[in-house]
Structure formats: C-alpha cells, structure tokens
JSON list of C-alpha atoms in Angstrom, two decimals:
[
{"chain": "D", "resi": 30, "resn": "UNK", "atom": "CA", "xyz": [26.77, -224.53, 86.02]},
{"chain": "D", "resi": 31, "resn": "UNK", "atom": "CA", "xyz": [23.37, -224.42, 86.82]},
{"chain": "D", "resi": 32, "resn": "UNK", "atom": "CA", "xyz": [22.58, -222.68, 90.76]},
{"chain": "D", "resi": 33, "resn": "UNK", "atom": "CA", "xyz": [20.47, -225.12, 92.90]},
{"chain": "D", "resi": 34, "resn": "UNK", "atom": "CA", "xyz": [17.15, -223.35, 93.70]},
{"chain": "D", "resi": 35, "resn": "UNK", "atom": "CA", "xyz": [16.50, -222.13, 96.42]},
{"chain": "D", "resi": 36, "resn": "UNK", "atom": "CA", "xyz": [13.48, -224.51, 98.31]},
{"chain": "D", "resi": 37, "resn": "UNK", "atom": "CA", "xyz": [11.17, -222.42, 100.54]},
{"chain": "D", "resi": 38, "resn": "UNK", "atom": "CA", "xyz": [9.61, -224.23, 104.20]},
{"chain": "D", "resi": 39, "resn": "UNK", "atom": "CA", "xyz": [5.99, -225.34, 103.79]},
{"chain": "D", "resi": 40, "resn": "UNK", "atom": "CA", "xyz": [4.27, -222.50, 106.12]},
{"chain": "D", "resi": 41, "resn": "UNK", "atom": "CA", "xyz": [2.83, -225.64, 108.44]},
{"chain": "D", "resi": 42, "resn": "UNK", "atom": "CA", "xyz": [6.58, -226.09, 109.75]},
{"chain": "D", "resi": 43, "resn": "UNK", "atom": "CA", "xyz": [8.01, -222.62, 109.68]},
{"chain": "D", "resi": 44, "resn": "UNK", "atom": "CA", "xyz": [8.45, -221.45, 112.89]},
{"chain": "D", "resi": 45, "resn": "UNK", "atom": "CA", "xyz": [6.99, -218.22, 113.83]},
{"chain": "D", "resi": 46, "resn": "UNK", "atom": "CA", "xyz": [10.28, -216.38, 114.69]},
{"chain": "D", "resi": 47, "resn": "UNK", "atom": "CA", "xyz": [11.68, -216.62, 110.81]},
{"chain": "D", "resi": 48, "resn": "UNK", "atom": "CA", "xyz": [9.18, -214.24, 109.59]},
{"chain": "D", "resi": 49, "resn": "UNK", "atom": "CA", "xyz": [10.62, -211.95, 111.94]},
{"chain": "D", "resi": 50, "resn": "UNK", "atom": "CA", "xyz": [14.34, -209.50, 110.65]},
{"chain": "D", "resi": 51, "resn": "UNK", "atom": "CA", "xyz": [16.82, -208.47, 112.49]},
{"chain": "D", "resi": 52, "resn": "UNK", "atom": "CA", "xyz": [16.00, -205.55, 114.70]},
{"chain": "D", "resi": 53, "resn": "UNK", "atom": "CA", "xyz": [16.67, -202.11, 114.02]},
{"chain": "D", "resi": 54, "resn": "UNK", "atom": "CA", "xyz": [18.14, -199.90, 116.66]},
{"chain": "D", "resi": 55, "resn": "UNK", "atom": "CA", "xyz": [15.81, -196.65, 117.57]},
{"chain": "D", "resi": 56, "resn": "UNK", "atom": "CA", "xyz": [17.30, -192.98, 117.32]},
{"chain": "D", "resi": 57, "resn": "UNK", "atom": "CA", "xyz": [17.30, -190.74, 120.03]},
{"chain": "D", "resi": 58, "resn": "UNK", "atom": "CA", "xyz": [15.71, -188.22, 117.59]},
{"chain": "D", "resi": 59, "resn": "UNK", "atom": "CA", "xyz": [12.83, -190.55, 116.86]},
{"chain": "D", "resi": 60, "resn": "UNK", "atom": "CA", "xyz": [12.65, -191.77, 120.31]},
{"chain": "D", "resi": 61, "resn": "UNK", "atom": "CA", "xyz": [13.42, -189.22, 122.60]},
{"chain": "D", "resi": 62, "resn": "UNK", "atom": "CA", "xyz": [13.63, -185.55, 120.22]},
{"chain": "D", "resi": 63, "resn": "UNK", "atom": "CA", "xyz": [10.28, -185.46, 118.89]},
{"chain": "D", "resi": 64, "resn": "UNK", "atom": "CA", "xyz": [8.20, -186.54, 121.62]},
{"chain": "D", "resi": 65, "resn": "UNK", "atom": "CA", "xyz": [10.09, -183.58, 123.89]},
{"chain": "D", "resi": 66, "resn": "UNK", "atom": "CA", "xyz": [9.84, -181.50, 121.03]},
{"chain": "D", "resi": 67, "resn": "UNK", "atom": "CA", "xyz": [5.99, -181.72, 120.67]},
{"chain": "D", "resi": 68, "resn": "UNK", "atom": "CA", "xyz": [5.49, -181.74, 124.46]},
{"chain": "D", "resi": 69, "resn": "UNK", "atom": "CA", "xyz": [7.35, -178.26, 124.77]},
{"chain": "D", "resi": 70, "resn": "UNK", "atom": "CA", "xyz": [5.31, -176.91, 121.71]},
{"chain": "D", "resi": 71, "resn": "UNK", "atom": "CA", "xyz": [2.25, -178.21, 122.76]},
{"chain": "D", "resi": 72, "resn": "UNK", "atom": "CA", "xyz": [3.20, -176.64, 126.47]},
{"chain": "D", "resi": 73, "resn": "UNK", "atom": "CA", "xyz": [4.51, -172.77, 124.58]},
{"chain": "D", "resi": 74, "resn": "UNK", "atom": "CA", "xyz": [1.17, -173.05, 123.41]},
{"chain": "D", "resi": 75, "resn": "UNK", "atom": "CA", "xyz": [-0.80, -173.24, 126.47]},
{"chain": "D", "resi": 76, "resn": "UNK", "atom": "CA", "xyz": [1.36, -170.78, 128.71]},
{"chain": "D", "resi": 77, "resn": "UNK", "atom": "CA", "xyz": [-0.07, -168.32, 126.41]},
{"chain": "D", "resi": 78, "resn": "UNK", "atom": "CA", "xyz": [-3.03, -168.55, 128.29]},
{"chain": "D", "resi": 79, "resn": "UNK", "atom": "CA", "xyz": [-1.18, -168.84, 131.01]},
{"chain": "D", "resi": 80, "resn": "UNK", "atom": "CA", "xyz": [-0.31, -166.02, 133.79]},
{"chain": "D", "resi": 81, "resn": "UNK", "atom": "CA", "xyz": [2.95, -167.98, 135.58]},
{"chain": "D", "resi": 82, "resn": "UNK", "atom": "CA", "xyz": [6.32, -167.65, 133.84]},
{"chain": "D", "resi": 83, "resn": "UNK", "atom": "CA", "xyz": [7.18, -170.90, 135.19]},
{"chain": "D", "resi": 84, "resn": "UNK", "atom": "CA", "xyz": [5.62, -172.79, 132.44]},
{"chain": "D", "resi": 85, "resn": "UNK", "atom": "CA", "xyz": [7.46, -170.48, 130.24]},
{"chain": "D", "resi": 86, "resn": "UNK", "atom": "CA", "xyz": [10.53, -172.34, 131.51]},
{"chain": "D", "resi": 87, "resn": "UNK", "atom": "CA", "xyz": [9.63, -175.61, 131.63]},
{"chain": "D", "resi": 88, "resn": "UNK", "atom": "CA", "xyz": [8.08, -175.44, 127.91]},
{"chain": "D", "resi": 89, "resn": "UNK", "atom": "CA", "xyz": [11.48, -173.58, 126.93]},
{"chain": "D", "resi": 90, "resn": "UNK", "atom": "CA", "xyz": [13.28, -176.23, 128.64]},
{"chain": "D", "resi": 91, "resn": "UNK", "atom": "CA", "xyz": [11.92, -179.04, 127.17]},
{"chain": "D", "resi": 92, "resn": "UNK", "atom": "CA", "xyz": [11.16, -177.93, 123.21]},
{"chain": "D", "resi": 93, "resn": "UNK", "atom": "CA", "xyz": [15.05, -177.18, 123.33]},
{"chain": "D", "resi": 94, "resn": "UNK", "atom": "CA", "xyz": [16.49, -180.45, 124.73]},
{"chain": "D", "resi": 95, "resn": "UNK", "atom": "CA", "xyz": [13.73, -181.61, 122.13]},
{"chain": "D", "resi": 96, "resn": "UNK", "atom": "CA", "xyz": [15.91, -179.90, 119.45]},
{"chain": "D", "resi": 97, "resn": "UNK", "atom": "CA", "xyz": [18.95, -181.06, 120.89]},
{"chain": "D", "resi": 98, "resn": "UNK", "atom": "CA", "xyz": [17.99, -184.21, 120.97]},
{"chain": "D", "resi": 99, "resn": "UNK", "atom": "CA", "xyz": [16.40, -183.97, 117.44]},
{"chain": "D", "resi": 100, "resn": "UNK", "atom": "CA", "xyz": [19.66, -183.18, 116.25]},
{"chain": "D", "resi": 101, "resn": "UNK", "atom": "CA", "xyz": [21.58, -185.61, 117.51]},
{"chain": "D", "resi": 102, "resn": "UNK", "atom": "CA", "xyz": [21.81, -188.23, 115.17]},
{"chain": "D", "resi": 103, "resn": "UNK", "atom": "CA", "xyz": [22.28, -190.90, 117.85]},
{"chain": "D", "resi": 104, "resn": "UNK", "atom": "CA", "xyz": [21.77, -194.08, 117.94]},
{"chain": "D", "resi": 105, "resn": "UNK", "atom": "CA", "xyz": [20.37, -196.27, 121.48]}
]
C-alpha cells in the first residue's frame, strides 16, 4: 500500500495567495506594551533634563502602562 505522491503545481499555475500562510494573531504585549515601554523609558531620560514635573508623571504613566500591557499575555 503505497501513498500517492503529492503533485505540486507549476509556478506559473500557482496563485499568488497560496504562498501566504494563516494569519497569526498579535499579542498586546508586542503590539502595544513594548512601544509604550520604550516611549515611557525615553521620556524618563528626557525628563532628567526637564524642569516640569508633568513630564515625570506622563513618562511614569506610559512606562507603567507598557509594563502592565507587556505582562498581560493577551491576544488581540
């Protein structure tokens, strides 16, 4: 009992969409958490030179949101 060989289509007969695999879901940690974490950390570096405390508050909030989103392990 031999299995039939799988025949491949010629490249000129193949559809362009056959090359793409299934769509993978993107996690909140990588799509939202990491950018917020980077922006918050960069704003904290800038806040060292700034006098206003509002920049510290905004940078700390963004950093905290980035950490929370990164630790959530949720998928969009």
